[in-house]
Tab-separated table of C-alpha atoms (C1' of nucleotides) in Angstrom:
chain	number	residue	atom	x	y	z
J	197	MET	CA	67.337	-70.533	-61.886
J	198	SER	CA	67.026	-71.539	-65.724
J	199	LEU	CA	66.098	-68.083	-66.712
J	200	GLU	CA	69.301	-66.730	-65.301
J	201	PHE	CA	71.206	-69.224	-66.766
J	202	ALA	CA	69.900	-68.301	-70.071
J	203	ILE	CA	70.259	-64.774	-69.858
J	204	LEU	CA	73.667	-65.333	-68.527
J	205	GLY	CA	74.779	-67.512	-71.520
J	206	PHE	CA	73.223	-64.832	-74.017
J	207	LEU	CA	75.235	-62.186	-72.389
J	208	ASN	CA	78.213	-64.280	-72.897
J	209	TYR	CA	78.004	-63.915	-76.655
J	210	HIS	CA	77.593	-59.866	-76.478
J	211	PRO	CA	76.446	-57.475	-74.061
J	212	TYR	CA	72.172	-56.591	-74.170
J	213	THR	CA	69.565	-54.397	-72.599
J	214	GLY	CA	66.553	-56.197	-71.546
J	215	TYR	CA	64.933	-54.774	-74.253
J	216	ASP	CA	67.397	-56.646	-76.964
J	217	LEU	CA	66.866	-59.662	-74.710
J	218	LYS	CA	63.111	-59.809	-74.578
J	219	LYS	CA	63.504	-59.745	-78.613
J	220	ILE	CA	66.090	-62.367	-78.760
J	221	PHE	CA	64.156	-64.578	-76.503
J	222	ASP	CA	61.143	-64.356	-78.670
J	223	THR	CA	63.231	-65.299	-81.836
J	224	SER	CA	65.422	-68.293	-80.535
J	225	ILE	CA	64.527	-70.344	-77.457
J	226	ARG	CA	61.030	-69.182	-76.673
J	227	HIS	CA	59.972	-72.346	-77.999
J	228	PHE	CA	61.247	-74.187	-74.792
J	229	TRP	CA	61.843	-71.165	-72.348
J	230	PRO	CA	59.512	-68.105	-73.111
J	231	ALA	CA	60.213	-65.033	-70.836
J	232	ASP	CA	58.011	-62.206	-69.792
J	233	GLN	CA	59.155	-58.759	-70.427
J	234	SER	CA	59.276	-57.934	-66.789
J	235	GLN	CA	60.755	-61.271	-65.347
J	236	ILE	CA	63.747	-60.408	-67.864
J	237	TYR	CA	64.362	-57.154	-66.101
J	238	ARG	CA	64.081	-58.361	-62.587
J	239	THR	CA	65.912	-61.139	-63.634
J	240	LEU	CA	68.617	-58.620	-64.889
J	241	ALA	CA	68.368	-56.856	-61.754
J	242	ARG	CA	69.260	-60.122	-59.351
J	243	LEU	CA	72.333	-60.869	-61.633
J	244	THR	CA	73.728	-57.254	-61.332
J	245	GLY	CA	73.228	-57.832	-57.694
J	246	GLN	CA	74.801	-61.285	-57.693
J	247	ARG	CA	77.477	-59.578	-59.277
J	248	PHE	CA	77.151	-62.008	-62.456
J	249	ALA	CA	76.327	-59.067	-64.511
J	250	GLU	CA	77.015	-55.324	-64.656
J	251	VAL	CA	75.370	-52.258	-65.921
J	252	GLU	CA	76.302	-50.103	-68.651
J	253	LYS	CA	74.078	-46.808	-68.755
J	254	VAL	CA	74.087	-45.755	-72.254
J	255	PRO	CA	72.117	-42.046	-72.495
J	256	GLN	CA	69.877	-41.556	-75.459
J	257	GLU	CA	68.327	-38.347	-76.400
J	258	ASP	CA	64.852	-39.331	-78.006
J	259	ARG	CA	64.763	-42.424	-76.552
J	260	PRO	CA	64.761	-43.871	-72.999
J	261	ASP	CA	68.122	-44.752	-71.502
J	262	ARG	CA	69.567	-48.154	-72.514
J	263	LYS	CA	70.855	-50.227	-69.349
J	264	VAL	CA	73.420	-52.282	-70.806
J	265	TYR	CA	74.304	-55.617	-69.295
J	266	HIS	CA	77.925	-57.282	-69.365
J	267	ILE	CA	78.757	-60.226	-67.685
J	268	THR	CA	81.457	-60.452	-65.066
J	269	GLU	CA	84.228	-63.106	-64.964
J	270	ARG	CA	82.114	-64.253	-61.935
J	271	GLY	CA	79.299	-64.607	-64.258
J	272	ARG	CA	80.961	-66.613	-67.101
J	273	ALA	CA	82.563	-68.879	-64.668
J	274	GLU	CA	78.853	-69.416	-62.881
J	275	LEU	CA	77.431	-69.953	-66.528
J	276	LEU	CA	79.992	-72.347	-67.418
J	277	ARG	CA	80.037	-74.202	-63.804
J	278	TRP	CA	76.279	-74.718	-64.646
J	279	LEU	CA	76.949	-75.760	-68.098
J	280	ALA	CA	79.165	-78.601	-67.317
J	281	GLY	CA	77.083	-80.006	-64.538
J	282	PRO	CA	74.457	-82.522	-64.049
J	283	PRO	CA	71.454	-82.442	-66.041
J	284	PRO	CA	68.671	-79.971	-64.472
J	285	MET	CA	65.355	-81.925	-64.426
J	286	GLY	CA	62.977	-81.631	-67.038
J	287	GLU	CA	59.525	-80.405	-66.267
J	288	PRO	CA	56.975	-83.379	-65.826
J	289	ARG	CA	53.964	-81.822	-65.691
J	290	SER	CA	51.108	-82.182	-68.867
J	291	ALA	CA	48.054	-80.657	-68.372
J	292	PRO	CA	46.745	-82.633	-71.412
J	293	LEU	CA	47.557	-85.838	-69.817
J	294	ILE	CA	45.170	-84.978	-67.214
J	295	GLN	CA	42.832	-84.745	-69.601
J	296	VAL	CA	43.388	-88.104	-70.970
J	297	PHE	CA	44.051	-89.905	-68.131
J	298	PHE	CA	40.060	-88.917	-67.049
J	299	ALA	CA	38.888	-89.212	-70.507
J	300	GLY	CA	36.997	-92.398	-69.795
J	301	GLN	CA	34.197	-90.275	-68.579
J	302	LEU	CA	33.742	-89.005	-71.906
J	303	SER	CA	31.684	-90.758	-74.795
J	304	ASP	CA	33.545	-92.781	-77.587
J	305	GLU	CA	32.934	-89.918	-79.865
J	306	GLU	CA	33.805	-87.344	-77.556
J	307	VAL	CA	36.933	-89.256	-77.230
J	308	LEU	CA	37.141	-89.033	-80.885
J	309	ALA	CA	37.007	-85.427	-81.224
J	310	LYS	CA	39.445	-84.552	-78.252
J	311	PHE	CA	42.463	-86.992	-79.810
J	312	GLU	CA	42.046	-85.371	-83.118
J	313	GLY	CA	42.469	-81.882	-81.317
J	314	PHE	CA	45.457	-83.116	-79.745
J	315	ALA	CA	46.388	-84.136	-83.157
J	316	ALA	CA	45.723	-81.128	-85.050
J	317	VAL	CA	47.725	-78.928	-81.921
J	318	MET	CA	50.843	-80.926	-82.414
J	319	ARG	CA	50.696	-80.911	-86.570
J	320	ALA	CA	50.638	-77.145	-86.337
J	321	ILE	CA	53.335	-76.965	-83.625
J	322	LEU	CA	54.982	-79.352	-85.864
J	323	SER	CA	54.954	-77.072	-88.847
J	324	GLN	CA	55.863	-73.829	-86.600
J	325	TYR	CA	59.426	-75.928	-85.735
J	326	ASN	CA	59.413	-76.827	-89.515
J	327	GLN	CA	59.367	-73.017	-90.360
J	328	VAL	CA	62.293	-72.026	-87.398
J	329	PRO	CA	65.198	-72.443	-89.635
J	330	ALA	CA	63.823	-70.007	-92.002
J	331	GLN	CA	63.177	-67.590	-89.533
J	332	ILE	CA	66.851	-67.538	-88.062
J	333	GLY	CA	67.767	-64.472	-89.866
J	334	PRO	CA	68.163	-61.526	-87.471
J	335	TYR	CA	69.430	-63.697	-84.789
J	336	GLU	CA	71.800	-65.465	-86.922
J	337	GLN	CA	74.086	-62.121	-86.586
J	338	GLU	CA	74.365	-62.416	-83.475
J	339	ILE	CA	75.582	-66.196	-83.079
J	340	THR	CA	78.174	-65.973	-85.366
J	341	SER	CA	80.033	-69.313	-84.942
J	342	PRO	CA	78.772	-72.931	-86.501
J	343	ARG	CA	79.339	-74.596	-83.302
J	344	GLU	CA	76.420	-72.393	-81.516
J	345	HIS	CA	74.343	-73.045	-84.632
J	346	PHE	CA	74.660	-76.818	-84.294
J	347	PHE	CA	73.774	-76.768	-81.057
J	348	TRP	CA	70.869	-74.419	-81.464
J	349	LEU	CA	69.405	-76.885	-84.711
J	350	LEU	CA	69.861	-79.611	-81.610
J	351	THR	CA	67.314	-78.007	-79.819
J	352	LEU	CA	64.840	-77.731	-82.773
J	353	ASP	CA	65.959	-81.168	-83.421
J	354	ASN	CA	64.483	-82.294	-79.923
J	355	GLY	CA	61.443	-80.313	-80.448
J	356	ILE	CA	60.369	-82.109	-83.909
J	357	ARG	CA	61.168	-85.511	-82.380
J	358	SER	CA	59.249	-85.363	-79.453
J	359	MET	CA	56.544	-83.733	-80.875
J	360	ARG	CA	56.557	-86.473	-84.312
J	361	ALA	CA	56.247	-89.075	-81.528
J	362	ASN	CA	53.775	-87.424	-79.556
J	363	LEU	CA	51.911	-87.064	-83.000
J	364	GLU	CA	52.140	-90.762	-83.656
J	365	TRP	CA	50.942	-91.798	-80.335
J	366	ALA	CA	47.681	-89.675	-81.168
J	367	GLU	CA	46.791	-91.008	-84.200
J	368	ASN	CA	47.481	-94.377	-82.908
J	369	VAL	CA	44.957	-93.476	-80.169
J	370	ILE	CA	42.574	-91.828	-82.860
J	371	ALA	CA	43.075	-95.414	-84.517
J	372	GLN	CA	41.975	-97.218	-81.671
J	373	VAL	CA	39.091	-95.607	-81.223
J	374	LYS	CA	37.681	-95.768	-84.678
J	375	ALA	CA	38.485	-99.750	-84.242
J	376	GLY	CA	36.286	-99.593	-81.201
J	377	LYS	CA	38.916	-101.223	-79.507
J	378	VAL	CA	38.389	-98.430	-76.102
J	379	PRO	CA	36.544	-100.805	-73.425
J	380	HIS	CA	33.206	-99.750	-71.953
J	381	LYS	CA	32.305	-99.442	-68.350
C	112	MET	CA	43.684	-74.896	-62.485
C	113	SER	CA	45.163	-78.318	-63.813
C	114	LEU	CA	45.151	-79.525	-59.990
C	115	GLU	CA	41.906	-78.825	-59.690
C	116	PHE	CA	40.565	-80.705	-62.124
C	117	ALA	CA	42.793	-83.586	-61.469
C	118	ILE	CA	41.520	-83.715	-57.823
C	119	LEU	CA	37.804	-82.994	-58.996
C	120	GLY	CA	38.779	-86.234	-61.838
C	121	PHE	CA	39.579	-88.763	-58.460
C	122	LEU	CA	36.743	-87.424	-56.417
C	123	ASN	CA	34.214	-87.913	-59.220
C	124	TYR	CA	35.323	-91.668	-58.463
C	125	HIS	CA	34.987	-91.639	-54.992
C	126	PRO	CA	34.962	-89.702	-52.027
C	127	TYR	CA	38.660	-88.918	-50.598
C	128	THR	CA	40.599	-87.160	-47.805
C	129	GLY	CA	43.616	-84.929	-48.561
C	130	TYR	CA	45.531	-87.827	-47.144
C	131	ASP	CA	44.029	-90.395	-49.374
C	132	LEU	CA	44.625	-88.057	-52.489
C	133	LYS	CA	48.427	-87.787	-51.825
C	134	LYS	CA	48.616	-91.152	-51.939
C	135	ILE	CA	47.063	-91.900	-55.050
C	136	PHE	CA	48.897	-89.071	-56.630
C	137	ASP	CA	51.985	-90.483	-55.739
C	138	THR	CA	51.052	-94.124	-57.310
C	139	SER	CA	49.162	-92.924	-60.334
C	140	ILE	CA	49.414	-89.317	-62.075
C	141	ARG	CA	52.856	-88.036	-60.470
C	142	HIS	CA	54.448	-88.912	-63.250
C	143	PHE	CA	52.959	-85.946	-65.161
C	144	TRP	CA	51.212	-83.993	-62.265
C	145	PRO	CA	53.440	-84.463	-58.816
C	146	ALA	CA	51.286	-82.564	-56.243
C	147	ASP	CA	52.787	-81.308	-52.930
C	148	GLN	CA	50.601	-82.418	-49.773
C	149	SER	CA	50.044	-78.493	-48.768
C	150	GLN	CA	48.824	-77.875	-52.139
C	151	ILE	CA	46.451	-80.761	-52.170
C	152	TYR	CA	44.765	-79.439	-48.795
C	153	ARG	CA	44.572	-76.135	-50.121
C	154	THR	CA	43.065	-77.025	-53.087
C	155	LEU	CA	40.638	-78.959	-51.435
C	156	ALA	CA	39.906	-75.864	-49.501
C	157	ARG	CA	39.360	-73.483	-52.708
C	158	LEU	CA	36.885	-76.838	-54.229
C	159	THR	CA	34.817	-76.435	-51.038
C	160	GLY	CA	34.346	-72.883	-51.335
C	161	GLN	CA	33.369	-72.930	-55.038
C	162	ARG	CA	30.671	-75.406	-54.238
C	163	PHE	CA	32.411	-78.281	-56.654
C	164	ALA	CA	33.168	-80.279	-53.343
C	165	GLU	CA	31.602	-80.848	-49.782
C	166	VAL	CA	33.058	-82.051	-46.767
C	167	GLU	CA	32.263	-84.731	-44.980
C	168	LYS	CA	33.782	-84.784	-41.010
C	169	VAL	CA	34.356	-88.178	-39.628
C	170	PRO	CA	35.552	-87.889	-36.485
C	171	GLN	CA	38.200	-90.612	-35.344
C	172	GLU	CA	39.083	-91.660	-31.792
C	173	ASP	CA	42.919	-92.322	-31.737
C	174	ARG	CA	43.523	-90.799	-35.140
C	175	PRO	CA	43.281	-87.275	-36.352
C	176	ASP	CA	39.263	-86.712	-37.524
C	177	ARG	CA	39.204	-87.219	-41.551
C	178	LYS	CA	37.658	-84.849	-43.688
C	179	VAL	CA	36.222	-86.831	-46.518
C	180	TYR	CA	35.481	-84.862	-49.544
C	181	HIS	CA	32.800	-85.374	-52.352
C	182	ILE	CA	32.318	-83.951	-55.494
C	183	THR	CA	29.190	-81.997	-55.894
C	184	GLU	CA	26.745	-82.026	-58.999
C	185	ARG	CA	28.207	-78.323	-59.689
C	186	GLY	CA	31.994	-80.245	-59.401
C	187	ARG	CA	30.645	-82.956	-61.494
C	188	ALA	CA	29.774	-80.628	-64.525
C	189	GLU	CA	32.604	-78.619	-64.238
C	190	LEU	CA	34.628	-81.587	-64.769
C	191	LEU	CA	32.984	-82.805	-67.582
C	192	ARG	CA	33.097	-79.615	-69.181
C	193	TRP	CA	36.884	-79.201	-68.887
C	194	LEU	CA	37.664	-82.869	-70.084
C	195	ALA	CA	35.314	-82.356	-73.302
C	196	GLY	CA	36.409	-78.550	-73.792
C	197	PRO	CA	39.504	-77.717	-75.694
C	198	PRO	CA	43.405	-79.234	-74.838
C	199	PRO	CA	44.515	-77.369	-72.156
C	200	MET	CA	48.579	-76.306	-73.410
C	201	GLY	CA	51.317	-78.490	-72.748
C	202	GLU	CA	54.263	-76.878	-70.932
C	203	PRO	CA	56.910	-76.131	-73.475
C	204	ARG	CA	59.595	-75.401	-70.484
C	205	SER	CA	62.696	-77.700	-70.803
C	206	ALA	CA	65.844	-76.679	-68.724
C	207	PRO	CA	67.821	-79.317	-70.081
C	208	LEU	CA	67.341	-77.577	-73.401
C	209	ILE	CA	68.742	-74.417	-72.276
C	210	GLN	CA	72.286	-76.052	-71.665
C	211	VAL	CA	72.087	-77.900	-75.326
C	212	PHE	CA	71.382	-74.119	-76.653
C	213	PHE	CA	74.438	-73.032	-74.952
C	214	ALA	CA	76.552	-76.291	-74.721
C	215	GLY	CA	78.810	-74.469	-77.561
C	216	GLN	CA	80.872	-73.092	-74.728
C	217	LEU	CA	81.755	-76.668	-73.452
C	218	SER	CA	84.798	-78.506	-75.182
C	219	ASP	CA	83.639	-81.893	-77.116
C	220	GLU	CA	84.688	-84.232	-74.310
C	221	GLU	CA	82.431	-81.842	-72.175
C	222	VAL	CA	79.650	-82.136	-74.727
C	223	LEU	CA	80.141	-85.927	-74.931
C	224	ALA	CA	79.869	-86.605	-70.961
C	225	LYS	CA	76.673	-83.978	-70.807
C	226	PHE	CA	75.018	-86.131	-73.165
C	227	GLU	CA	75.683	-89.553	-71.896
C	228	GLY	CA	74.304	-88.206	-68.787
C	229	PHE	CA	71.265	-87.083	-70.550
C	230	ALA	CA	70.861	-90.668	-72.105
C	231	ALA	CA	71.235	-91.641	-68.765
C	232	VAL	CA	68.497	-89.841	-66.741
C	233	MET	CA	66.431	-91.016	-69.626
C	234	ARG	CA	67.364	-94.601	-69.516
C	235	ALA	CA	66.603	-94.332	-65.693
C	236	ILE	CA	63.222	-92.688	-66.484
C	237	LEU	CA	61.778	-95.365	-69.007
C	238	SER	CA	62.580	-98.366	-66.686
C	239	GLN	CA	60.998	-96.776	-64.214
C	240	TYR	CA	57.823	-96.176	-66.557
C	241	ASN	CA	58.213	-100.126	-67.684
C	242	GLN	CA	57.761	-101.008	-64.018
C	243	VAL	CA	54.508	-98.853	-63.607
C	244	PRO	CA	52.231	-101.571	-64.711
C	245	ALA	CA	53.292	-103.980	-62.051
C	246	GLN	CA	53.037	-101.363	-59.531
C	247	ILE	CA	49.389	-100.876	-60.084
C	248	GLY	CA	48.273	-102.659	-57.469
C	249	PRO	CA	46.935	-100.453	-54.650
C	250	TYR	CA	45.429	-98.303	-57.014
C	251	GLU	CA	43.865	-100.488	-59.358
C	252	GLN	CA	41.203	-101.202	-56.305
C	253	GLU	CA	40.465	-97.340	-57.069
C	254	ILE	CA	39.978	-97.402	-60.558
C	255	THR	CA	37.741	-100.410	-61.522
C	256	SER	CA	36.284	-100.134	-65.101
C	257	PRO	CA	38.451	-101.071	-67.818
C	258	ARG	CA	37.532	-98.015	-69.801
C	259	GLU	CA	39.549	-96.351	-66.861
C	260	HIS	CA	42.405	-98.912	-67.019
C	261	PHE	CA	42.834	-98.354	-71.107
C	262	PHE	CA	43.030	-94.555	-70.673
C	263	TRP	CA	45.540	-94.947	-67.631
C	264	LEU	CA	47.852	-96.890	-70.207
C	265	LEU	CA	47.774	-94.481	-72.868
C	266	THR	CA	49.219	-91.727	-70.301
C	267	LEU	CA	51.680	-94.166	-69.568
C	268	ASP	CA	52.467	-95.119	-73.612
C	269	ASN	CA	52.592	-91.479	-74.175
C	270	GLY	CA	55.515	-90.961	-71.311
C	271	ILE	CA	57.235	-93.872	-73.125
C	272	ARG	CA	57.272	-92.767	-76.562
C	273	SER	CA	58.151	-89.532	-75.605
C	274	MET	CA	61.261	-90.984	-73.438
C	275	ARG	CA	62.375	-93.030	-76.298
C	276	ALA	CA	62.169	-90.205	-78.934
C	277	ASN	CA	64.590	-88.186	-76.873
C	278	LEU	CA	66.722	-91.379	-75.900
C	279	GLU	CA	67.311	-91.767	-79.767
C	280	TRP	CA	67.884	-87.796	-80.321
C	281	ALA	CA	70.665	-88.186	-77.340
C	282	GLU	CA	72.194	-91.108	-78.438
C	283	ASN	CA	72.125	-89.387	-82.267
C	284	VAL	CA	74.090	-86.617	-80.353
C	285	ILE	CA	76.474	-88.685	-79.000
C	286	ALA	CA	77.506	-90.465	-82.330
C	287	GLN	CA	77.704	-87.334	-83.984
C	288	VAL	CA	80.163	-86.098	-81.135
C	289	LYS	CA	82.126	-89.135	-81.705
C	290	ALA	CA	82.144	-88.917	-85.062
C	291	GLY	CA	83.691	-85.631	-84.744
C	292	LYS	CA	80.961	-83.783	-86.228
C	293	VAL	CA	80.717	-80.879	-84.381
C	294	PRO	CA	81.589	-77.907	-85.946
C	295	HIS	CA	84.122	-75.742	-83.879
C	296	LYS	CA	84.142	-72.067	-83.190
Y	51	DA	C1'	43.840	-36.736	-87.968
Y	52	DT	C1'	44.422	-40.503	-85.632
Y	53	DA	C1'	45.902	-44.679	-83.806
Y	54	DT	C1'	49.287	-47.873	-83.280
Y	55	DA	C1'	53.754	-49.871	-83.119
Y	56	DA	C1'	58.376	-49.562	-81.839
Y	57	DT	C1'	62.102	-47.941	-78.431
Y	58	DA	C1'	63.326	-48.556	-73.349
Y	59	DT	C1'	62.321	-49.502	-68.625
Y	60	DA	C1'	59.742	-50.194	-64.409
Y	61	DT	C1'	56.636	-51.867	-60.449
Y	62	DG	C1'	51.886	-54.162	-58.281
Y	63	DA	C1'	49.177	-57.397	-57.792
Y	64	DT	C1'	48.378	-62.216	-58.622
Y	65	DT	C1'	49.019	-67.066	-58.746
Y	66	DA	C1'	50.914	-71.952	-58.755
Y	67	DA	C1'	54.011	-74.464	-56.455
Y	68	DT	C1'	57.376	-75.679	-53.179
Y	69	DC	C1'	59.768	-76.368	-48.861
Y	70	DA	C1'	59.547	-76.276	-43.955
Y	71	DT	C1'	57.423	-76.816	-39.980
Y	72	DA	C1'	53.579	-77.800	-36.819
Y	73	DT	C1'	50.337	-80.710	-33.963
Y	74	DA	C1'	49.001	-85.011	-32.050
Y	75	DT	C1'	48.784	-90.444	-31.396
Y	76	DA	C1'	50.051	-95.236	-32.309
Y	77	DA	C1'	52.202	-98.905	-33.844
Y	78	DG	C1'	56.368	-101.240	-35.661
Y	79	DG	C1'	61.321	-102.178	-35.695
Y	80	DA	C1'	66.406	-101.251	-33.994
A	285	DT	C1'	64.125	-97.725	-25.244
A	286	DC	C1'	64.126	-94.980	-29.189
A	287	DC	C1'	63.599	-93.838	-33.588
A	288	DT	C1'	61.049	-93.807	-37.486
A	289	DT	C1'	56.958	-94.436	-39.899
A	290	DA	C1'	51.731	-94.003	-40.606
A	291	DT	C1'	47.396	-91.494	-39.867
A	292	DA	C1'	45.600	-86.827	-40.677
A	293	DT	C1'	45.285	-81.604	-41.285
A	294	DA	C1'	46.986	-77.382	-41.363
A	295	DT	C1'	49.633	-72.581	-41.957
A	296	DG	C1'	54.150	-69.356	-42.923
A	297	DA	C1'	57.506	-68.371	-46.221
A	298	DT	C1'	59.431	-68.112	-50.282
A	299	DT	C1'	59.999	-68.840	-55.403
A	300	DA	C1'	58.770	-68.678	-60.545
A	301	DA	C1'	55.819	-66.971	-63.766
A	302	DT	C1'	52.169	-64.368	-65.393
A	303	DC	C1'	49.332	-60.256	-66.410
A	304	DA	C1'	48.219	-55.196	-66.263
A	305	DT	C1'	49.932	-51.321	-66.212
A	306	DA	C1'	52.664	-46.672	-66.051
A	307	DT	C1'	55.997	-43.531	-68.566
A	308	DA	C1'	57.679	-41.338	-72.255
A	309	DT	C1'	58.845	-40.063	-77.608
A	310	DT	C1'	59.082	-41.059	-82.485
A	311	DA	C1'	57.822	-43.104	-86.487
A	312	DT	C1'	54.878	-45.412	-89.527
A	313	DA	C1'	50.446	-46.693	-91.036
A	314	DT	C1'	44.942	-46.054	-92.053
DNA sequence: ATATAATATATGATTAATCATATATAAGGA
DNA sequence: TCCTTATATATGATTAATCATATATTATAT
């Protein structure tokens, strides 16, 4: 479902091919909704079947023909209905937390290494996030209005705040392990 | 993959049936790894096929026979290898952030309602999390050691910190909308 | 000269997860 | 009495997502 709406969201800005959309995803929302090329193409086919989008075939000579997708009125209405509707559920799953839950099986040294590993990953992601504003470049031309830009920055702010909270959590655990505050069996 | 290790983690504490495991999941890790009954049964079958677990059939008279699963040495080794190994990737996907990304299509009033909806959901989840320690009851008998209890509380702390950071983010957005700081097109 | 990246779309296979439903019996509540 | 809940396991169908691979041409880099 979500991918359909993400694609409709971009088609609402401008008509695009599947190839365009893959690049746009990879330079914008991939941080909270990565999309596989094959899945984008299959979803475009489904959106067309539902008459939320229409295909315009653009023949090319030396390149494969392009299939440019245009959002329909039906599609636009569907998008706005979803946007104004109730909040979709956030994905609750976290594989790292399964490791934490059962980490009592490890020695204190292993626990320390594990959480230092978590912290390293989180710092790497945070520094990636901090570089995002500098990478808007090519995408900025697609999203023209300052209003759209504002909401794009909000998603980034969300990521940064979440990751900071997670990093603080991990650092707090590391301090506890080092202080010998982890109970033994 | 993750579900396999979660099940191995519990079988490492004690032998259980699929039915037991479903109840244990629902009173413990369902907040970060919900599991469907049918998926638990199918995964137990797979774990048995991989010789990470063994079945003990316990006939009953007035109830259906129980299939009690025991972790094997192979299974225990596999679990510990995974626990000590590299951090698994966190799930990046967030459907709510797709709504935020395209929220510029809504009016300021709709945006305000949307974020108040987010905040309400987050507050509800937070208050659920705050009630978790009181609900340990039945599960506490399964996890005996204070060490295991400590790590269980760490997963809860992670959830609370994340959710608080998210709520602060939403409240910050609400304040910005109310202050008329959202750019128009 | 050779390899790989870019342009462009498409399908097959597989996995993880969800939803629905089936079977069978007993206990407890309305 | 009738309905629901609890005990216990199992399968079929479907969806979302991933991975691999196929096709075909041009431009660029080694």
